[in-house]
Amino acid sequence: MSVDYAGIAVEVAAAFEEVKQGVVVLRRTTYAEPDPTTPWIPGEETVVSHELDAIASAVTVDQANAKYIDGTTITTADIVLTCSVPPVVPVMTDTLTVDGAVRAIKKIIQVPAAGIPVLFKIIVQG
């Protein structure tokens, strides 16, 4: 029996669209190639934003979340944003804005870890 992960991702996206909390925006900044005559000056900045359907929860020390806490990077003051698959795969250099507050990404967890993702857990600074 094979699992239809693409179908599950569609179902998860529909569910998250209904239960999303607040406004969560993934923001990616890229730079064009610099002018060859002045390579020390970065190229033009482009910022692309994607609104995510997400729910937020605290990082807590319990059976479900203890695996995320490592004592140095992830703390109980941080926030776990669980979201449907965004239009772009999140990377550590992205930033997330949660209800207007810019949050640094600390960890990105694709679920499942391999194959077609059905959701992401993104841990951000609290």
mmCIF file of C-alpha atoms in Angstrom:
data_model
loop_
_atom_site.group_PDB
_atom_site.id
_atom_site.type_symbol
_atom_site.label_atom_id
_atom_site.label_comp_id
_atom_site.label_asym_id
_atom_site.label_seq_id
_atom_site.Cartn_x
_atom_site.Cartn_y
_atom_site.Cartn_z
ATOM 1 C CA MET A 1 0.000 0.000 0.000
ATOM 2 C CA SER A 2 1.447 3.358 -0.960
ATOM 3 C CA VAL A 3 0.679 6.622 0.785
ATOM 4 C CA ASP A 4 -0.596 9.534 -1.309
ATOM 5 C CA TYR A 5 1.476 12.293 0.305
ATOM 6 C CA ALA A 6 0.509 14.815 -2.374
ATOM 7 C CA GLY A 7 -3.158 14.175 -1.558
ATOM 8 C CA ILE A 8 -2.470 14.481 2.170
ATOM 9 C CA ALA A 9 -0.699 17.812 1.546
ATOM 10 C CA VAL A 10 -3.828 19.121 -0.219
ATOM 11 C CA GLU A 11 -6.007 18.035 2.727
ATOM 12 C CA VAL A 12 -3.604 19.629 5.242
ATOM 13 C CA ALA A 13 -3.602 22.893 3.244
ATOM 14 C CA ALA A 14 -7.419 22.979 3.280
ATOM 15 C CA ALA A 15 -7.509 22.342 7.026
ATOM 16 C CA PHE A 16 -4.885 24.988 7.824
ATOM 17 C CA GLU A 17 -6.738 27.535 5.688
ATOM 18 C CA GLU A 18 -9.668 27.150 8.092
ATOM 19 C CA VAL A 19 -7.766 27.101 11.399
ATOM 20 C CA LYS A 20 -4.885 29.506 10.743
ATOM 21 C CA GLN A 21 -4.051 31.968 13.515
ATOM 22 C CA GLY A 22 -3.048 35.588 12.990
ATOM 23 C CA VAL A 23 -0.967 36.763 10.063
ATOM 24 C CA VAL A 24 2.234 34.843 9.349
ATOM 25 C CA VAL A 25 4.381 35.996 6.434
ATOM 26 C CA LEU A 26 7.506 34.283 5.100
ATOM 27 C CA ARG A 27 9.865 36.864 3.657
ATOM 28 C CA ARG A 28 12.750 36.005 1.331
ATOM 29 C CA THR A 29 15.373 38.566 0.330
ATOM 30 C CA THR A 30 17.597 37.960 -2.699
ATOM 31 C CA TYR A 31 20.155 40.108 -4.473
ATOM 32 C CA ALA A 32 20.881 40.487 -8.180
ATOM 33 C CA GLU A 33 24.413 39.973 -9.424
ATOM 34 C CA PRO A 34 26.608 43.006 -8.678
ATOM 35 C CA ASP A 35 27.920 45.237 -11.417
ATOM 36 C CA PRO A 36 31.252 43.681 -12.540
ATOM 37 C CA THR A 37 32.947 47.091 -12.339
ATOM 38 C CA THR A 38 31.919 47.441 -8.645
ATOM 39 C CA PRO A 39 31.673 43.863 -7.336
ATOM 40 C CA TRP A 40 31.874 45.027 -3.704
ATOM 41 C CA ILE A 41 28.453 46.718 -4.042
ATOM 42 C CA PRO A 42 25.610 44.170 -3.842
ATOM 43 C CA GLY A 43 23.130 43.972 -6.685
ATOM 44 C CA GLU A 44 19.567 45.206 -6.384
ATOM 45 C CA GLU A 45 17.605 43.762 -3.484
ATOM 46 C CA THR A 46 14.376 41.883 -4.150
ATOM 47 C CA VAL A 47 12.001 40.911 -1.353
ATOM 48 C CA VAL A 48 9.250 38.373 -1.946
ATOM 49 C CA SER A 49 6.613 37.734 0.715
ATOM 50 C CA HIS A 50 4.304 34.733 1.069
ATOM 51 C CA GLU A 51 1.449 34.650 3.582
ATOM 52 C CA LEU A 52 1.327 31.274 5.338
ATOM 53 C CA ASP A 53 -1.604 29.362 6.768
ATOM 54 C CA ALA A 54 -0.137 28.548 10.180
ATOM 55 C CA ILE A 55 -0.889 27.911 13.826
ATOM 56 C CA ALA A 56 1.445 28.937 16.640
ATOM 57 C CA SER A 57 2.331 27.101 19.819
ATOM 58 C CA ALA A 58 4.915 27.428 22.548
ATOM 59 C CA VAL A 59 7.953 25.208 22.739
ATOM 60 C CA THR A 60 7.276 23.186 25.878
ATOM 61 C CA VAL A 61 9.097 20.434 27.674
ATOM 62 C CA ASP A 62 6.775 17.493 27.204
ATOM 63 C CA GLN A 63 6.854 14.262 25.274
ATOM 64 C CA ALA A 64 5.776 15.873 22.019
ATOM 65 C CA ASN A 65 8.203 18.795 21.967
ATOM 66 C CA ALA A 66 11.197 17.799 24.112
ATOM 67 C CA LYS A 67 13.064 16.680 20.984
ATOM 68 C CA TYR A 68 13.219 20.281 19.734
ATOM 69 C CA ILE A 69 14.960 21.692 22.810
ATOM 70 C CA ASP A 70 18.733 21.474 22.808
ATOM 71 C CA GLY A 71 19.504 23.944 25.609
ATOM 72 C CA THR A 72 21.360 26.412 23.423
ATOM 73 C CA THR A 73 19.427 27.134 20.247
ATOM 74 C CA ILE A 74 15.852 26.187 21.025
ATOM 75 C CA THR A 75 14.369 27.345 24.329
ATOM 76 C CA THR A 76 10.947 27.309 25.954
ATOM 77 C CA ALA A 77 10.615 31.021 25.077
ATOM 78 C CA ASP A 78 10.525 30.184 21.356
ATOM 79 C CA ILE A 79 7.479 29.619 19.136
ATOM 80 C CA VAL A 80 6.625 26.665 16.898
ATOM 81 C CA LEU A 81 4.753 27.666 13.749
ATOM 82 C CA THR A 82 3.113 24.693 12.074
ATOM 83 C CA CYS A 83 2.038 25.485 8.524
ATOM 84 C CA SER A 84 0.836 23.888 5.339
ATOM 85 C CA VAL A 85 3.395 23.639 2.556
ATOM 86 C CA PRO A 86 4.271 27.199 1.477
ATOM 87 C CA PRO A 87 4.797 28.267 -2.159
ATOM 88 C CA VAL A 88 8.565 28.164 -1.534
ATOM 89 C CA VAL A 89 10.477 25.766 0.696
ATOM 90 C CA PRO A 90 11.563 27.757 3.782
ATOM 91 C CA VAL A 91 15.302 28.266 4.311
ATOM 92 C CA MET A 92 17.231 29.540 7.324
ATOM 93 C CA THR A 93 17.963 32.902 5.671
ATOM 94 C CA ASP A 94 14.243 33.693 5.380
ATOM 95 C CA THR A 95 12.458 35.656 8.080
ATOM 96 C CA LEU A 96 8.950 35.209 9.395
ATOM 97 C CA THR A 97 6.661 37.993 10.489
ATOM 98 C CA VAL A 98 4.091 36.902 13.061
ATOM 99 C CA ASP A 99 1.327 39.470 13.566
ATOM 100 C CA GLY A 100 3.741 42.240 12.567
ATOM 101 C CA ALA A 101 6.716 41.087 14.682
ATOM 102 C CA VAL A 102 9.771 39.941 12.714
ATOM 103 C CA ARG A 103 11.073 36.596 14.013
ATOM 104 C CA ALA A 104 14.358 34.877 13.220
ATOM 105 C CA ILE A 105 14.102 31.261 12.108
ATOM 106 C CA LYS A 106 15.931 28.840 14.398
ATOM 107 C CA LYS A 107 14.941 25.478 12.939
ATOM 108 C CA ILE A 108 12.921 24.162 9.984
ATOM 109 C CA ILE A 109 11.368 20.712 10.173
ATOM 110 C CA GLN A 110 9.777 19.184 7.086
ATOM 111 C CA VAL A 111 7.108 16.542 7.773
ATOM 112 C CA PRO A 112 7.737 13.861 6.653
ATOM 113 C CA ALA A 113 11.506 14.344 6.663
ATOM 114 C CA ALA A 114 11.932 12.794 3.202
ATOM 115 C CA GLY A 115 9.772 12.751 0.117
ATOM 116 C CA ILE A 116 6.771 14.977 -0.519
ATOM 117 C CA PRO A 117 6.198 17.353 2.434
ATOM 118 C CA VAL A 118 2.706 17.661 3.903
ATOM 119 C CA LEU A 119 3.523 20.415 6.409
ATOM 120 C CA PHE A 120 6.388 22.316 8.015
ATOM 121 C CA LYS A 121 7.195 23.085 11.641
ATOM 122 C CA ILE A 122 9.256 26.250 11.819
ATOM 123 C CA ILE A 123 10.714 27.229 15.176
ATOM 124 C CA VAL A 124 11.255 30.965 15.541
ATOM 125 C CA GLN A 125 12.756 33.156 18.208
ATOM 126 C CA GLY A 126 10.179 34.004 20.867
#
